[in-house]
Amino acid sequence: MEEKKVVAGNEAAAIGAYESGISVATGYPGAPCSQVLEYIERYEDIYCEWSTNEKTAMETAIGASFNGKRSFVVMKTLGLNVAADALLQYSGTKINGGIVVLVADDVGRIVGDDYQDSRNYGIAAQIPVLEPADSEETRRFIKFGYEISEKYSIPVILRMNAITSKSKSVIKVDPDLTVTQSEHIRYNYCAQKMVTNVIRFGFSNYKEKDLVKYWHNFKQYWNKLKQDCNDFSVNTLTLASKKIGIIASGVSYYYAKEVMPNASYLKVGMAYPLPEKLIRQLANYVDELYIIEGFQPVLEKEIKALGIPVKGSEIFPRFPYALYFTSDIIAEKILGLLPDSAFPFKNVIPFRIPTNCPGCPHLFLFYLLHKNQIKSSGAIGCAGLGALPHIGQIDIVQCMGSSIGIAHGYNKAAKNNEKFVAITGDGEFWHTGVNNLINVVYNKGNVTTIIMDNFTVAMTGGQGNPSSGYGLGHEVNRLSIEKICEAIGVADIQIVDPYNLEEFEKCVTSTFKHDKPAVIIARRPCLVFSCRSEKKTCQITDRCKGCLKCAKIGCLAIELTEGNGQTFALINPHRCIGCGLCQQVCQIGAIEYA
Ligand code: SF4
Ligand code: SF4
């Protein structure tokens, strides 16, 4: 019997995937959707893995789909850039088992650092995009996604965001439900892309008629989908007031409904392709038509391209504040109402810059870079926090795995007369950094790469990577960073404990004496995801002269206090973990263990 449960969208996604009978789930950690795979791991029959990167995850899922099984891939928006090559090729190929790709956009930049809207991928590659507004829709839309994936022979994107992923709402579940893993029609041959090329060039040596039978008439399927989506239950048209009509997608629908409960609505559950017939019906019914969609005006452009007048970005400017809709913004811009002053907590959350944990090994690196005035390209994640202004020791941060390539390009442009170093985490090294290291060795570069090996993908919640020794739900092999660097041909490989600042500094600066690629593996577990049994702290003694050098290392445990007209540093014992960095930085020995 069905019962109700309050769950976050991430858990609802796992339930929806399980109820759809998936066999394989893959992904790469990324906020806000990392937990989806961790929930799926609970289902024993589903093979589940953290892949080394999003492209690998996508290709593994494609393999499972080719085998006739349903597969599920999870990643954040930027991950879709990495997976795009595989995904875009799969669209247009006749597929066997259904495949749904859950992508979490960061609408409003709540958890991350990008402005990307994954619906654009749907448009670019002709892939349907479903957009749930809450947990129950997430569960249902995933099941629906598999139905259309198999019916129209197409991969499906399920677009979530920080709100739908993290916020909790009621879903319906059957606790006694046992699911049989789905097996769709299985084909043994799926070389449509290659066949297309042969036919396109018209090589007469090939028997075209034989090849044509493998041709997948994608256009026919797509046109049918475009027609049928007007009748899909995920798109709902409610005709009420004739004055105002709203087209809304995702969670924005709820905000609009809260402000204008009596307006007419088209709630677009499938953001692409759009239900043109329903849009025209609403446009003809109301005096004024608005589009309310989180993030970029993607649907708005599509609707305007149909020649339908709709108000959107002209009243909801996208930068800097209207990326993420709220009831206040909608009430103000459409109804001219002042923002609700009854909500007292609106402005009380203080601005806080993301920073490393007290005692994080990365702080030792940032200090070392500062002391030696070393320029660097940085990592994504905790090791990239050194680029933020309060530390400011990393000069450029781009995308996952890029730091080694950027350093290589910089040094080549400087004719190898400079040593611009690359910083990467262990997860990022395996993700795509290793490809860049191969390129450095192959092309006789001279990059010094510092791999901050803390045995985990820390910032996204402590997920495993190939050298962590753990994965998801099954045993994994532990790969060796030093052995792979050696195999690539890096001649200078040094392993050091970053807490030993003097040794760490010697390792890094020694690589500046030669003109070859070098790798420093600074190895110490992340403090959050390792067990720390000993509890020791540092304290500042009365020998302190108030130079404040220790206060500049970026440790959250070091606070400032006033006394005798002077500012002094003070160590908060509740935060300090006794890493000893401040002690090594203090040149007059004023800091000691408590
Ligand atoms: S989570 Fe781990 S890696 Fe990240 S800042 Fe904290 S200690 Fe450092
Ligand atoms: S020992 Fe110093 S640097 Fe390390 S956590 Fe404590 S106050 Fe911070």
PDB file of C-alpha atoms in Angstrom, residues 312-519:
ATOM      1  CA  GLY A 312      10.132  37.682 -19.830  1.00  0.00           C
ATOM      2  CA  SER A 313      13.633  39.090 -19.610  1.00  0.00           C
ATOM      3  CA  GLU A 314      12.458  42.630 -20.377  1.00  0.00           C
ATOM      4  CA  ILE A 315      10.871  42.722 -16.917  1.00  0.00           C
ATOM      5  CA  PHE A 316      13.055  40.079 -15.239  1.00  0.00           C
ATOM      6  CA  PRO A 317      16.657  41.095 -15.964  1.00  0.00           C
ATOM      7  CA  ARG A 318      18.950  38.120 -15.561  1.00  0.00           C
ATOM      8  CA  PHE A 319      21.945  39.763 -13.939  1.00  0.00           C
ATOM      9  CA  PRO A 320      22.735  40.088 -11.117  1.00  0.00           C
ATOM     10  CA  TYR A 321      19.707  39.153  -9.043  1.00  0.00           C
ATOM     11  CA  ALA A 322      16.906  37.582 -11.022  1.00  0.00           C
ATOM     12  CA  LEU A 323      18.679  34.388 -11.918  1.00  0.00           C
ATOM     13  CA  TYR A 324      16.638  32.618  -9.314  1.00  0.00           C
ATOM     14  CA  PHE A 325      13.001  33.628  -9.066  1.00  0.00           C
ATOM     15  CA  THR A 326      11.296  34.255  -5.756  1.00  0.00           C
ATOM     16  CA  SER A 327       7.720  35.215  -4.954  1.00  0.00           C
ATOM     17  CA  ASP A 328       8.900  38.735  -4.081  1.00  0.00           C
ATOM     18  CA  ILE A 329      10.449  39.331  -7.485  1.00  0.00           C
ATOM     19  CA  ILE A 330       7.373  38.039  -9.294  1.00  0.00           C
ATOM     20  CA  ALA A 331       4.978  40.116  -7.141  1.00  0.00           C
ATOM     21  CA  GLU A 332       7.030  43.247  -7.651  1.00  0.00           C
ATOM     22  CA  LYS A 333       7.582  42.928 -11.388  1.00  0.00           C
ATOM     23  CA  ILE A 334       4.154  41.699 -12.501  1.00  0.00           C
ATOM     24  CA  LEU A 335       1.789  43.120  -9.882  1.00  0.00           C
ATOM     25  CA  GLY A 336       3.853  46.127  -8.790  1.00  0.00           C
ATOM     26  CA  LEU A 337       3.722  45.050  -5.126  1.00  0.00           C
ATOM     27  CA  LEU A 338       6.480  45.989  -2.715  1.00  0.00           C
ATOM     28  CA  PRO A 339       8.580  43.118  -1.368  1.00  0.00           C
ATOM     29  CA  ASP A 340       7.038  41.523   1.720  1.00  0.00           C
ATOM     30  CA  SER A 341       8.491  43.385   4.705  1.00  0.00           C
ATOM     31  CA  ALA A 342       6.882  40.943   7.153  1.00  0.00           C
ATOM     32  CA  PHE A 343       9.671  38.414   6.632  1.00  0.00           C
ATOM     33  CA  PRO A 344      12.149  39.397   9.353  1.00  0.00           C
ATOM     34  CA  PHE A 345      15.100  37.115   8.563  1.00  0.00           C
ATOM     35  CA  LYS A 346      15.722  38.283   5.048  1.00  0.00           C
ATOM     36  CA  ASN A 347      18.970  40.159   5.508  1.00  0.00           C
ATOM     37  CA  VAL A 348      20.419  38.656   8.647  1.00  0.00           C
ATOM     38  CA  ILE A 349      22.554  35.911   7.121  1.00  0.00           C
ATOM     39  CA  PRO A 350      26.060  37.393   7.127  1.00  0.00           C
ATOM     40  CA  PHE A 351      28.270  37.252   4.090  1.00  0.00           C
ATOM     41  CA  ARG A 352      30.850  34.506   4.519  1.00  0.00           C
ATOM     42  CA  ILE A 353      33.548  33.689   2.044  1.00  0.00           C
ATOM     43  CA  PRO A 354      34.174  29.972   1.552  1.00  0.00           C
ATOM     44  CA  THR A 355      37.400  28.980   3.250  1.00  0.00           C
ATOM     45  CA  ASN A 356      39.389  25.915   4.250  1.00  0.00           C
ATOM     46  CA  CYS A 357      38.901  24.095   7.540  1.00  0.00           C
ATOM     47  CA  PRO A 358      41.379  24.992  10.296  1.00  0.00           C
ATOM     48  CA  GLY A 359      44.394  22.749   9.835  1.00  0.00           C
ATOM     49  CA  CYS A 360      43.581  21.868   6.215  1.00  0.00           C
ATOM     50  CA  PRO A 361      46.786  20.680   4.487  1.00  0.00           C
ATOM     51  CA  HIS A 362      46.043  23.073   1.624  1.00  0.00           C
ATOM     52  CA  LEU A 363      46.746  26.038   3.929  1.00  0.00           C
ATOM     53  CA  PHE A 364      50.366  24.897   4.167  1.00  0.00           C
ATOM     54  CA  LEU A 365      50.584  25.014   0.390  1.00  0.00           C
ATOM     55  CA  PHE A 366      49.058  28.482   0.191  1.00  0.00           C
ATOM     56  CA  TYR A 367      51.549  29.781   2.743  1.00  0.00           C
ATOM     57  CA  LEU A 368      54.418  28.209   0.828  1.00  0.00           C
ATOM     58  CA  LEU A 369      53.290  29.821  -2.440  1.00  0.00           C
ATOM     59  CA  HIS A 370      53.009  33.168  -0.685  1.00  0.00           C
ATOM     60  CA  LYS A 371      56.415  32.934   0.976  1.00  0.00           C
ATOM     61  CA  ASN A 372      58.205  32.040  -2.261  1.00  0.00           C
ATOM     62  CA  GLN A 373      56.077  34.286  -4.489  1.00  0.00           C
ATOM     63  CA  ILE A 374      55.230  31.349  -6.748  1.00  0.00           C
ATOM     64  CA  LYS A 375      52.655  31.848  -9.485  1.00  0.00           C
ATOM     65  CA  SER A 376      50.223  28.995  -9.990  1.00  0.00           C
ATOM     66  CA  SER A 377      47.130  27.668 -11.694  1.00  0.00           C
ATOM     67  CA  GLY A 378      44.791  26.062  -9.218  1.00  0.00           C
ATOM     68  CA  ALA A 379      42.359  23.293  -8.679  1.00  0.00           C
ATOM     69  CA  ILE A 380      38.597  23.123  -8.361  1.00  0.00           C
ATOM     70  CA  GLY A 381      37.423  22.266  -4.851  1.00  0.00           C
ATOM     71  CA  CYS A 382      39.143  22.826  -1.516  1.00  0.00           C
ATOM     72  CA  ALA A 383      42.582  23.320  -3.079  1.00  0.00           C
ATOM     73  CA  GLY A 384      41.107  26.110  -5.210  1.00  0.00           C
ATOM     74  CA  LEU A 385      39.949  28.133  -2.215  1.00  0.00           C
ATOM     75  CA  GLY A 386      43.419  29.680  -2.167  1.00  0.00           C
ATOM     76  CA  ALA A 387      42.372  31.764  -5.168  1.00  0.00           C
ATOM     77  CA  LEU A 388      39.778  33.667  -3.130  1.00  0.00           C
ATOM     78  CA  PRO A 389      40.773  37.181  -2.043  1.00  0.00           C
ATOM     79  CA  HIS A 390      41.364  36.417   1.654  1.00  0.00           C
ATOM     80  CA  ILE A 391      44.255  34.146   0.602  1.00  0.00           C
ATOM     81  CA  GLY A 392      44.861  35.153  -3.008  1.00  0.00           C
ATOM     82  CA  GLN A 393      47.722  32.736  -3.642  1.00  0.00           C
ATOM     83  CA  ILE A 394      46.432  31.032  -6.776  1.00  0.00           C
ATOM     84  CA  ASP A 395      46.460  33.081  -9.947  1.00  0.00           C
ATOM     85  CA  ILE A 396      43.957  31.274 -12.140  1.00  0.00           C
ATOM     86  CA  VAL A 397      41.315  28.605 -11.606  1.00  0.00           C
ATOM     87  CA  GLN A 398      39.420  27.213 -14.575  1.00  0.00           C
ATOM     88  CA  CYS A 399      37.738  23.845 -14.885  1.00  0.00           C
ATOM     89  CA  MET A 400      38.355  20.339 -13.536  1.00  0.00           C
ATOM     90  CA  GLY A 401      41.780  18.995 -14.493  1.00  0.00           C
ATOM     91  CA  SER A 402      42.884  22.171 -16.260  1.00  0.00           C
ATOM     92  CA  SER A 403      45.656  23.443 -13.977  1.00  0.00           C
ATOM     93  CA  ILE A 404      48.460  21.325 -15.465  1.00  0.00           C
ATOM     94  CA  GLY A 405      47.517  22.280 -19.028  1.00  0.00           C
ATOM     95  CA  ILE A 406      47.352  25.967 -18.130  1.00  0.00           C
ATOM     96  CA  ALA A 407      50.767  25.856 -16.443  1.00  0.00           C
ATOM     97  CA  HIS A 408      52.176  24.035 -19.480  1.00  0.00           C
ATOM     98  CA  GLY A 409      50.846  26.704 -21.853  1.00  0.00           C
ATOM     99  CA  TYR A 410      52.097  29.515 -19.614  1.00  0.00           C
ATOM    100  CA  ASN A 411      55.581  28.059 -19.388  1.00  0.00           C
ATOM    101  CA  LYS A 412      55.770  27.326 -23.112  1.00  0.00           C
ATOM    102  CA  ALA A 413      54.756  30.924 -23.834  1.00  0.00           C
ATOM    103  CA  ALA A 414      57.553  32.006 -21.478  1.00  0.00           C
ATOM    104  CA  LYS A 415      59.907  29.759 -23.488  1.00  0.00           C
ATOM    105  CA  ASN A 416      60.299  27.575 -20.392  1.00  0.00           C
ATOM    106  CA  ASN A 417      62.161  30.422 -18.651  1.00  0.00           C
ATOM    107  CA  GLU A 418      59.551  30.656 -15.918  1.00  0.00           C
ATOM    108  CA  LYS A 419      58.140  28.102 -13.520  1.00  0.00           C
ATOM    109  CA  PHE A 420      54.440  28.598 -13.226  1.00  0.00           C
ATOM    110  CA  VAL A 421      53.306  25.640 -11.123  1.00  0.00           C
ATOM    111  CA  ALA A 422      50.125  23.591 -11.303  1.00  0.00           C
ATOM    112  CA  ILE A 423      48.049  22.686  -8.242  1.00  0.00           C
ATOM    113  CA  THR A 424      45.601  19.823  -8.350  1.00  0.00           C
ATOM    114  CA  GLY A 425      43.712  17.638  -5.913  1.00  0.00           C
ATOM    115  CA  ASP A 426      43.896  13.849  -6.145  1.00  0.00           C
ATOM    116  CA  GLY A 427      40.330  13.497  -7.464  1.00  0.00           C
ATOM    117  CA  GLU A 428      40.935  16.156 -10.060  1.00  0.00           C
ATOM    118  CA  PHE A 429      44.229  14.575 -11.087  1.00  0.00           C
ATOM    119  CA  TRP A 430      42.399  11.365 -11.973  1.00  0.00           C
ATOM    120  CA  HIS A 431      39.412  13.208 -13.449  1.00  0.00           C
ATOM    121  CA  THR A 432      41.256  14.817 -16.357  1.00  0.00           C
ATOM    122  CA  GLY A 433      44.490  16.222 -14.913  1.00  0.00           C
ATOM    123  CA  VAL A 434      46.384  13.054 -15.813  1.00  0.00           C
ATOM    124  CA  ASN A 435      45.709  13.695 -19.519  1.00  0.00           C
ATOM    125  CA  ASN A 436      47.417  17.063 -19.209  1.00  0.00           C
ATOM    126  CA  LEU A 437      50.390  15.527 -17.428  1.00  0.00           C
ATOM    127  CA  ILE A 438      50.785  13.065 -20.304  1.00  0.00           C
ATOM    128  CA  ASN A 439      50.747  16.031 -22.669  1.00  0.00           C
ATOM    129  CA  VAL A 440      53.427  17.844 -20.636  1.00  0.00           C
ATOM    130  CA  VAL A 441      55.781  14.860 -20.762  1.00  0.00           C
ATOM    131  CA  TYR A 442      55.000  14.137 -24.412  1.00  0.00           C
ATOM    132  CA  ASN A 443      55.717  17.725 -25.451  1.00  0.00           C
ATOM    133  CA  LYS A 444      58.780  18.189 -23.247  1.00  0.00           C
ATOM    134  CA  GLY A 445      57.178  20.661 -20.876  1.00  0.00           C
ATOM    135  CA  ASN A 446      58.711  21.704 -17.568  1.00  0.00           C
ATOM    136  CA  VAL A 447      55.671  21.989 -15.291  1.00  0.00           C
ATOM    137  CA  THR A 448      55.955  21.344 -11.568  1.00  0.00           C
ATOM    138  CA  THR A 449      52.669  19.762 -10.528  1.00  0.00           C
ATOM    139  CA  ILE A 450      51.717  19.746  -6.854  1.00  0.00           C
ATOM    140  CA  ILE A 451      49.116  17.065  -6.195  1.00  0.00           C
ATOM    141  CA  MET A 452      47.372  17.705  -2.874  1.00  0.00           C
ATOM    142  CA  ASP A 453      46.525  14.082  -2.138  1.00  0.00           C
ATOM    143  CA  ASN A 454      43.988  13.946   0.693  1.00  0.00           C
ATOM    144  CA  PHE A 455      42.497  10.569  -0.323  1.00  0.00           C
ATOM    145  CA  THR A 456      39.070  11.915  -1.189  1.00  0.00           C
ATOM    146  CA  VAL A 457      36.944  14.273  -3.245  1.00  0.00           C
ATOM    147  CA  ALA A 458      36.517  16.529  -0.237  1.00  0.00           C
ATOM    148  CA  MET A 459      34.439  19.516  -1.199  1.00  0.00           C
ATOM    149  CA  THR A 460      31.544  17.499  -2.586  1.00  0.00           C
ATOM    150  CA  GLY A 461      31.256  15.322   0.509  1.00  0.00           C
ATOM    151  CA  GLY A 462      34.165  12.884   0.710  1.00  0.00           C
ATOM    152  CA  GLN A 463      33.493  10.639  -2.264  1.00  0.00           C
ATOM    153  CA  GLY A 464      36.084   8.163  -3.456  1.00  0.00           C
ATOM    154  CA  ASN A 465      38.493   8.533  -6.347  1.00  0.00           C
ATOM    155  CA  PRO A 466      40.857   5.985  -7.926  1.00  0.00           C
ATOM    156  CA  SER A 467      43.541   6.428  -5.248  1.00  0.00           C
ATOM    157  CA  SER A 468      41.162   6.599  -2.248  1.00  0.00           C
ATOM    158  CA  GLY A 469      40.679   2.871  -1.974  1.00  0.00           C
ATOM    159  CA  TYR A 470      36.899   3.119  -1.752  1.00  0.00           C
ATOM    160  CA  GLY A 471      34.080   3.671  -4.204  1.00  0.00           C
ATOM    161  CA  LEU A 472      30.340   3.141  -4.127  1.00  0.00           C
ATOM    162  CA  GLY A 473      28.718  -0.059  -2.956  1.00  0.00           C
ATOM    163  CA  HIS A 474      31.379  -2.470  -4.197  1.00  0.00           C
ATOM    164  CA  GLU A 475      35.066  -3.162  -3.756  1.00  0.00           C
ATOM    165  CA  VAL A 476      37.432  -1.136  -5.885  1.00  0.00           C
ATOM    166  CA  ASN A 477      41.113  -1.165  -6.667  1.00  0.00           C
ATOM    167  CA  ARG A 478      43.396   1.474  -5.227  1.00  0.00           C
ATOM    168  CA  LEU A 479      45.537   3.084  -7.912  1.00  0.00           C
ATOM    169  CA  SER A 480      48.881   4.682  -7.183  1.00  0.00           C
ATOM    170  CA  ILE A 481      49.457   8.295  -8.185  1.00  0.00           C
ATOM    171  CA  GLU A 482      53.232   7.934  -8.017  1.00  0.00           C
ATOM    172  CA  LYS A 483      53.255   4.790 -10.140  1.00  0.00           C
ATOM    173  CA  ILE A 484      51.138   6.338 -12.848  1.00  0.00           C
ATOM    174  CA  CYS A 485      53.366   9.447 -12.873  1.00  0.00           C
ATOM    175  CA  GLU A 486      56.390   7.190 -13.136  1.00  0.00           C
ATOM    176  CA  ALA A 487      54.790   5.231 -15.972  1.00  0.00           C
ATOM    177  CA  ILE A 488      54.034   8.467 -17.818  1.00  0.00           C
ATOM    178  CA  GLY A 489      57.724   9.323 -17.627  1.00  0.00           C
ATOM    179  CA  VAL A 490      57.932  12.010 -14.938  1.00  0.00           C
ATOM    180  CA  ALA A 491      61.534  11.780 -13.738  1.00  0.00           C
ATOM    181  CA  ASP A 492      61.241  13.903 -10.587  1.00  0.00           C
ATOM    182  CA  ILE A 493      58.530  12.552  -8.250  1.00  0.00           C
ATOM    183  CA  GLN A 494      58.632  13.483  -4.562  1.00  0.00           C
ATOM    184  CA  ILE A 495      56.226  12.562  -1.787  1.00  0.00           C
ATOM    185  CA  VAL A 496      55.962  14.820   1.235  1.00  0.00           C
ATOM    186  CA  ASP A 497      53.776  15.485   4.256  1.00  0.00           C
ATOM    187  CA  PRO A 498      52.499  19.045   3.741  1.00  0.00           C
ATOM    188  CA  TYR A 499      52.464  19.555   7.527  1.00  0.00           C
ATOM    189  CA  ASN A 500      56.261  19.468   7.361  1.00  0.00           C
ATOM    190  CA  LEU A 501      56.508  22.932   5.903  1.00  0.00           C
ATOM    191  CA  GLU A 502      60.292  23.040   5.626  1.00  0.00           C
ATOM    192  CA  GLU A 503      60.455  19.734   3.769  1.00  0.00           C
ATOM    193  CA  PHE A 504      57.504  20.682   1.566  1.00  0.00           C
ATOM    194  CA  GLU A 505      59.188  23.944   0.617  1.00  0.00           C
ATOM    195  CA  LYS A 506      62.456  22.175  -0.193  1.00  0.00           C
ATOM    196  CA  CYS A 507      60.652  19.702  -2.457  1.00  0.00           C
ATOM    197  CA  VAL A 508      58.869  22.416  -4.421  1.00  0.00           C
ATOM    198  CA  THR A 509      61.831  24.770  -4.808  1.00  0.00           C
ATOM    199  CA  SER A 510      64.179  21.907  -5.767  1.00  0.00           C
ATOM    200  CA  THR A 511      62.123  21.378  -8.913  1.00  0.00           C
ATOM    201  CA  PHE A 512      62.957  24.915 -10.050  1.00  0.00           C
ATOM    202  CA  LYS A 513      66.576  23.889 -10.499  1.00  0.00           C
ATOM    203  CA  HIS A 514      65.865  21.735 -13.530  1.00  0.00           C
ATOM    204  CA  ASP A 515      63.847  22.105 -16.666  1.00  0.00           C
ATOM    205  CA  LYS A 516      61.854  18.887 -16.573  1.00  0.00           C
ATOM    206  CA  PRO A 517      58.346  17.974 -15.498  1.00  0.00           C
ATOM    207  CA  ALA A 518      58.134  17.274 -11.773  1.00  0.00           C
ATOM    208  CA  VAL A 519      55.397  15.993  -9.491  1.00  0.00           C
TER     209      VAL A 519
END
